[in-house]
Short mmCIF file of N, CA and C in Angstrom, two decimals:
data_model
loop_
_atom_site.label_atom_id
_atom_site.label_comp_id
_atom_site.label_asym_id
_atom_site.label_seq_id
_atom_site.Cartn_x
_atom_site.Cartn_y
_atom_site.Cartn_z
N MET A 1 48.47 -46.82 -63.96
CA MET A 1 48.15 -45.48 -64.36
C MET A 1 47.37 -44.77 -63.25
N GLN A 2 47.69 -43.52 -63.06
CA GLN A 2 47.09 -42.74 -61.99
C GLN A 2 45.82 -42.05 -62.50
N ALA A 3 44.73 -42.17 -61.74
CA ALA A 3 43.47 -41.56 -62.14
C ALA A 3 43.48 -40.07 -61.83
N LYS A 4 42.72 -39.30 -62.62
CA LYS A 4 42.60 -37.86 -62.38
C LYS A 4 41.48 -37.63 -61.38
N VAL A 5 41.69 -36.67 -60.50
CA VAL A 5 40.69 -36.31 -59.52
C VAL A 5 39.96 -35.06 -60.01
N HIS A 6 38.65 -35.02 -59.85
CA HIS A 6 37.84 -33.94 -60.40
C HIS A 6 37.85 -32.66 -59.56
N VAL A 7 38.49 -32.68 -58.40
CA VAL A 7 38.58 -31.48 -57.56
C VAL A 7 40.04 -31.10 -57.39
N LYS A 8 40.27 -29.82 -57.08
CA LYS A 8 41.62 -29.32 -56.88
C LYS A 8 41.73 -28.70 -55.50
N LYS A 9 42.95 -28.50 -55.04
CA LYS A 9 43.19 -27.85 -53.77
C LYS A 9 42.60 -26.44 -53.83
N GLY A 10 41.85 -26.07 -52.77
CA GLY A 10 41.24 -24.75 -52.72
C GLY A 10 39.79 -24.72 -53.16
N ASP A 11 39.29 -25.80 -53.82
CA ASP A 11 37.88 -25.86 -54.22
C ASP A 11 36.99 -25.96 -52.99
N THR A 12 35.81 -25.36 -53.07
CA THR A 12 34.79 -25.56 -52.04
C THR A 12 33.94 -26.74 -52.49
N VAL A 13 33.78 -27.72 -51.59
CA VAL A 13 33.08 -28.95 -51.95
C VAL A 13 31.98 -29.27 -50.95
N LEU A 14 31.01 -30.07 -51.40
CA LEU A 14 29.95 -30.60 -50.56
C LEU A 14 30.17 -32.10 -50.45
N VAL A 15 30.10 -32.63 -49.23
CA VAL A 15 30.23 -34.07 -49.04
C VAL A 15 28.88 -34.68 -49.39
N ALA A 16 28.85 -35.55 -50.41
CA ALA A 16 27.60 -36.05 -50.97
C ALA A 16 27.10 -37.34 -50.32
N SER A 17 27.97 -38.09 -49.64
CA SER A 17 27.52 -39.33 -49.04
C SER A 17 28.38 -39.68 -47.83
N GLY A 18 27.86 -40.60 -47.04
CA GLY A 18 28.60 -41.08 -45.88
C GLY A 18 28.22 -40.35 -44.60
N LYS A 19 29.04 -40.54 -43.59
CA LYS A 19 28.80 -40.00 -42.25
C LYS A 19 28.73 -38.48 -42.23
N TYR A 20 29.47 -37.83 -43.11
CA TYR A 20 29.55 -36.37 -43.12
C TYR A 20 28.73 -35.75 -44.25
N LYS A 21 27.70 -36.45 -44.72
CA LYS A 21 26.85 -35.98 -45.82
C LYS A 21 26.26 -34.61 -45.50
N GLY A 22 26.38 -33.69 -46.48
CA GLY A 22 25.81 -32.36 -46.31
C GLY A 22 26.79 -31.31 -45.82
N ARG A 23 27.96 -31.72 -45.34
CA ARG A 23 28.96 -30.76 -44.85
C ARG A 23 29.66 -30.09 -46.03
N VAL A 24 29.99 -28.82 -45.84
CA VAL A 24 30.69 -28.06 -46.87
C VAL A 24 32.04 -27.64 -46.32
N GLY A 25 33.08 -27.70 -47.14
CA GLY A 25 34.41 -27.29 -46.71
C GLY A 25 35.34 -27.10 -47.89
N LYS A 26 36.52 -26.56 -47.60
CA LYS A 26 37.53 -26.33 -48.63
C LYS A 26 38.47 -27.52 -48.69
N VAL A 27 38.92 -27.84 -49.89
CA VAL A 27 39.87 -28.95 -50.07
C VAL A 27 41.25 -28.47 -49.64
N LYS A 28 41.83 -29.14 -48.63
CA LYS A 28 43.17 -28.80 -48.15
C LYS A 28 44.25 -29.50 -48.95
N ALA A 29 43.96 -30.74 -49.38
CA ALA A 29 44.96 -31.52 -50.12
C ALA A 29 44.25 -32.55 -50.99
N VAL A 30 44.91 -32.91 -52.10
CA VAL A 30 44.40 -33.94 -52.99
C VAL A 30 45.46 -35.05 -53.06
N LEU A 31 45.01 -36.28 -52.88
CA LEU A 31 45.92 -37.44 -52.91
C LEU A 31 45.53 -38.31 -54.11
N PRO A 32 46.07 -38.01 -55.32
CA PRO A 32 45.62 -38.72 -56.52
C PRO A 32 45.94 -40.21 -56.53
N LYS A 33 47.01 -40.64 -55.87
CA LYS A 33 47.35 -42.07 -55.85
C LYS A 33 46.29 -42.87 -55.09
N LYS A 34 45.71 -42.26 -54.05
CA LYS A 34 44.68 -42.92 -53.26
C LYS A 34 43.28 -42.54 -53.73
N MET A 35 43.19 -41.62 -54.71
CA MET A 35 41.90 -41.10 -55.19
C MET A 35 41.13 -40.51 -54.01
N ALA A 36 41.83 -39.72 -53.18
CA ALA A 36 41.24 -39.17 -51.97
C ALA A 36 41.51 -37.68 -51.85
N VAL A 37 40.71 -37.02 -51.01
CA VAL A 37 40.87 -35.60 -50.73
C VAL A 37 40.76 -35.37 -49.23
N ILE A 38 41.42 -34.33 -48.75
CA ILE A 38 41.30 -33.93 -47.36
C ILE A 38 40.53 -32.62 -47.35
N VAL A 39 39.38 -32.61 -46.64
CA VAL A 39 38.49 -31.46 -46.60
C VAL A 39 38.53 -30.85 -45.20
N GLU A 40 38.62 -29.51 -45.14
CA GLU A 40 38.68 -28.78 -43.87
C GLU A 40 37.45 -29.08 -43.01
N GLY A 41 37.67 -29.50 -41.77
CA GLY A 41 36.58 -29.70 -40.82
C GLY A 41 35.74 -30.94 -41.04
N VAL A 42 36.15 -31.85 -41.93
CA VAL A 42 35.38 -33.05 -42.23
C VAL A 42 36.25 -34.27 -41.95
N ASN A 43 35.63 -35.35 -41.43
CA ASN A 43 36.32 -36.61 -41.15
C ASN A 43 37.45 -36.41 -40.14
N ILE A 44 37.13 -35.80 -39.00
CA ILE A 44 38.10 -35.55 -37.93
C ILE A 44 38.36 -36.86 -37.18
N VAL A 45 39.63 -37.20 -37.03
CA VAL A 45 40.02 -38.39 -36.28
C VAL A 45 41.00 -37.99 -35.18
N LYS A 46 41.07 -38.81 -34.13
CA LYS A 46 42.05 -38.59 -33.07
C LYS A 46 43.25 -39.48 -33.32
N LYS A 47 44.43 -38.88 -33.27
CA LYS A 47 45.66 -39.63 -33.53
C LYS A 47 46.55 -39.53 -32.29
N ALA A 48 47.07 -40.66 -31.84
CA ALA A 48 47.98 -40.67 -30.69
C ALA A 48 49.36 -40.21 -31.15
N VAL A 49 49.95 -39.28 -30.41
CA VAL A 49 51.30 -38.80 -30.74
C VAL A 49 52.22 -38.98 -29.54
N ARG A 50 53.45 -39.31 -29.85
CA ARG A 50 54.45 -39.46 -28.79
C ARG A 50 54.99 -38.10 -28.39
N VAL A 51 55.68 -38.07 -27.27
CA VAL A 51 56.33 -36.84 -26.82
C VAL A 51 57.43 -36.49 -27.81
N SER A 52 57.42 -35.23 -28.29
CA SER A 52 58.41 -34.76 -29.24
C SER A 52 58.53 -33.25 -29.06
N PRO A 53 59.50 -32.62 -29.73
CA PRO A 53 59.60 -31.16 -29.60
C PRO A 53 58.33 -30.42 -30.07
N GLN A 54 57.63 -30.98 -31.09
CA GLN A 54 56.40 -30.35 -31.54
C GLN A 54 55.25 -30.58 -30.56
N HIS A 55 55.25 -31.74 -29.88
CA HIS A 55 54.20 -32.10 -28.92
C HIS A 55 54.86 -32.49 -27.59
N PRO A 56 55.24 -31.50 -26.77
CA PRO A 56 55.96 -31.82 -25.54
C PRO A 56 55.14 -32.65 -24.55
N GLN A 57 53.80 -32.56 -24.61
CA GLN A 57 52.96 -33.34 -23.70
C GLN A 57 52.60 -34.72 -24.26
N GLY A 58 52.71 -34.88 -25.58
CA GLY A 58 52.25 -36.12 -26.19
C GLY A 58 50.73 -36.15 -26.15
N GLY A 59 50.13 -37.34 -26.16
CA GLY A 59 48.68 -37.45 -26.05
C GLY A 59 48.00 -37.62 -27.39
N PHE A 60 46.81 -37.02 -27.51
CA PHE A 60 46.01 -37.18 -28.72
C PHE A 60 45.88 -35.86 -29.46
N VAL A 61 45.93 -35.94 -30.79
CA VAL A 61 45.79 -34.77 -31.66
C VAL A 61 44.62 -35.05 -32.61
N GLU A 62 43.74 -34.06 -32.78
CA GLU A 62 42.65 -34.21 -33.74
C GLU A 62 43.09 -33.65 -35.09
N GLN A 63 42.85 -34.41 -36.16
CA GLN A 63 43.22 -33.96 -37.50
C GLN A 63 42.24 -34.54 -38.53
N GLU A 64 42.25 -33.93 -39.73
CA GLU A 64 41.37 -34.40 -40.80
C GLU A 64 41.99 -35.61 -41.47
N ALA A 65 41.16 -36.59 -41.77
CA ALA A 65 41.60 -37.78 -42.49
C ALA A 65 41.05 -37.71 -43.92
N PRO A 66 41.68 -38.41 -44.86
CA PRO A 66 41.21 -38.36 -46.25
C PRO A 66 39.83 -39.00 -46.44
N LEU A 67 39.09 -38.45 -47.41
CA LEU A 67 37.81 -39.00 -47.87
C LEU A 67 38.01 -39.44 -49.32
N HIS A 68 37.27 -40.43 -49.76
CA HIS A 68 37.37 -40.83 -51.16
C HIS A 68 36.82 -39.69 -52.02
N ALA A 69 37.47 -39.44 -53.15
CA ALA A 69 37.11 -38.31 -54.01
C ALA A 69 35.70 -38.44 -54.58
N SER A 70 35.18 -39.66 -54.70
CA SER A 70 33.83 -39.84 -55.25
C SER A 70 32.74 -39.36 -54.30
N LYS A 71 33.10 -39.13 -53.04
CA LYS A 71 32.11 -38.68 -52.05
C LYS A 71 31.92 -37.17 -52.03
N VAL A 72 32.74 -36.43 -52.77
CA VAL A 72 32.62 -34.97 -52.75
C VAL A 72 32.23 -34.43 -54.12
N ARG A 73 31.48 -33.31 -54.10
CA ARG A 73 31.07 -32.64 -55.33
C ARG A 73 31.45 -31.17 -55.22
N PRO A 74 32.13 -30.63 -56.22
CA PRO A 74 32.51 -29.22 -56.15
C PRO A 74 31.28 -28.31 -56.21
N ILE A 75 31.36 -27.16 -55.52
CA ILE A 75 30.29 -26.18 -55.55
C ILE A 75 30.67 -25.11 -56.57
N CYS A 76 29.77 -24.85 -57.51
CA CYS A 76 30.00 -23.88 -58.58
C CYS A 76 29.99 -22.47 -58.00
N PRO A 77 31.04 -21.67 -58.26
CA PRO A 77 31.05 -20.29 -57.76
C PRO A 77 30.00 -19.41 -58.44
N THR A 78 29.55 -19.79 -59.64
CA THR A 78 28.58 -18.99 -60.39
C THR A 78 27.15 -19.21 -59.88
N CYS A 79 26.70 -20.49 -59.87
CA CYS A 79 25.31 -20.77 -59.48
C CYS A 79 25.18 -21.19 -58.02
N GLY A 80 26.30 -21.54 -57.36
CA GLY A 80 26.28 -21.89 -55.94
C GLY A 80 25.73 -23.26 -55.63
N LYS A 81 25.60 -24.14 -56.65
CA LYS A 81 25.07 -25.48 -56.44
C LYS A 81 26.16 -26.53 -56.59
N PRO A 82 26.03 -27.66 -55.86
CA PRO A 82 26.98 -28.76 -56.06
C PRO A 82 26.76 -29.35 -57.45
N THR A 83 27.84 -29.68 -58.13
CA THR A 83 27.71 -30.09 -59.53
C THR A 83 28.73 -31.15 -59.90
N ARG A 84 28.52 -31.74 -61.08
CA ARG A 84 29.52 -32.60 -61.68
C ARG A 84 30.43 -31.71 -62.52
N VAL A 85 31.58 -32.24 -62.91
CA VAL A 85 32.56 -31.46 -63.66
C VAL A 85 32.54 -31.86 -65.12
N ARG A 86 32.49 -30.86 -65.99
CA ARG A 86 32.61 -31.08 -67.42
C ARG A 86 33.87 -30.37 -67.89
N LYS A 87 34.41 -30.83 -69.00
CA LYS A 87 35.57 -30.16 -69.61
C LYS A 87 35.06 -29.25 -70.71
N LYS A 88 35.67 -28.07 -70.83
CA LYS A 88 35.23 -27.10 -71.82
C LYS A 88 36.45 -26.45 -72.44
N PHE A 89 36.44 -26.27 -73.76
CA PHE A 89 37.53 -25.60 -74.46
C PHE A 89 37.14 -24.16 -74.73
N LEU A 90 38.04 -23.23 -74.40
CA LEU A 90 37.81 -21.81 -74.66
C LEU A 90 38.29 -21.45 -76.06
N GLU A 91 37.97 -20.23 -76.51
CA GLU A 91 38.36 -19.79 -77.84
C GLU A 91 39.87 -19.76 -78.02
N ASP A 92 40.59 -19.44 -76.93
CA ASP A 92 42.05 -19.37 -77.03
C ASP A 92 42.73 -20.74 -76.91
N GLY A 93 41.92 -21.82 -76.86
CA GLY A 93 42.48 -23.16 -76.86
C GLY A 93 42.68 -23.78 -75.49
N ARG A 94 42.46 -23.00 -74.42
CA ARG A 94 42.64 -23.55 -73.07
C ARG A 94 41.48 -24.49 -72.71
N LYS A 95 41.79 -25.49 -71.90
CA LYS A 95 40.78 -26.43 -71.42
C LYS A 95 40.52 -26.11 -69.95
N ILE A 96 39.24 -25.91 -69.58
CA ILE A 96 38.90 -25.59 -68.20
C ILE A 96 37.87 -26.59 -67.68
N ARG A 97 37.72 -26.59 -66.35
CA ARG A 97 36.65 -27.37 -65.72
C ARG A 97 35.41 -26.49 -65.67
N ALA A 98 34.27 -27.02 -66.09
CA ALA A 98 33.03 -26.24 -66.14
C ALA A 98 31.93 -26.93 -65.35
N CYS A 99 31.00 -26.13 -64.86
CA CYS A 99 29.82 -26.62 -64.13
C CYS A 99 28.90 -27.33 -65.11
N ALA A 100 28.40 -28.51 -64.73
CA ALA A 100 27.50 -29.26 -65.59
C ALA A 100 26.10 -28.66 -65.60
N LYS A 101 25.77 -27.82 -64.60
CA LYS A 101 24.43 -27.24 -64.51
C LYS A 101 24.31 -25.92 -65.25
N CYS A 102 25.26 -24.99 -65.00
CA CYS A 102 25.14 -23.65 -65.60
C CYS A 102 26.20 -23.38 -66.66
N GLY A 103 27.22 -24.20 -66.74
CA GLY A 103 28.28 -24.00 -67.72
C GLY A 103 29.37 -23.04 -67.29
N GLY A 104 29.26 -22.50 -66.07
CA GLY A 104 30.26 -21.56 -65.55
C GLY A 104 31.57 -22.26 -65.21
N SER A 105 32.63 -21.49 -65.14
CA SER A 105 33.96 -22.04 -64.86
C SER A 105 34.12 -22.39 -63.39
N LEU A 106 34.71 -23.56 -63.11
CA LEU A 106 35.03 -23.97 -61.74
C LEU A 106 36.45 -23.56 -61.38
N ASP A 107 37.26 -23.26 -62.41
CA ASP A 107 38.65 -22.87 -62.15
C ASP A 107 38.68 -21.39 -61.75
N VAL A 108 39.31 -21.13 -60.62
CA VAL A 108 39.40 -19.75 -60.12
C VAL A 108 40.52 -19.04 -60.88
N GLU A 109 40.19 -17.94 -61.52
CA GLU A 109 41.21 -17.16 -62.23
C GLU A 109 42.02 -16.37 -61.23
N GLU A 110 43.34 -16.53 -61.27
CA GLU A 110 44.23 -15.85 -60.33
C GLU A 110 44.54 -14.45 -60.82
#
């Protein structure tokens, strides 16, 4: 069974532990099978690439590597603090992700 990840693509998150503790960035991708997330500007690694049409020179490319999802905490758009995620049911029956500190919605309304 695949575990659910508490953050979604586009969320602003704070890295809570590890080498990049304290960094803030946007989630570029969520990998639920690995329980990992890729955050913009965090966990940069150098990858060797061969000569190809995309990389005519070859060499090394810097890119973001996945972080375990437990190391990041979403930042609440209402109170601006890193928080845990709670589930909340609205009057119309929808279930949303809510801030554990202020109760505000973490889901961005489109």
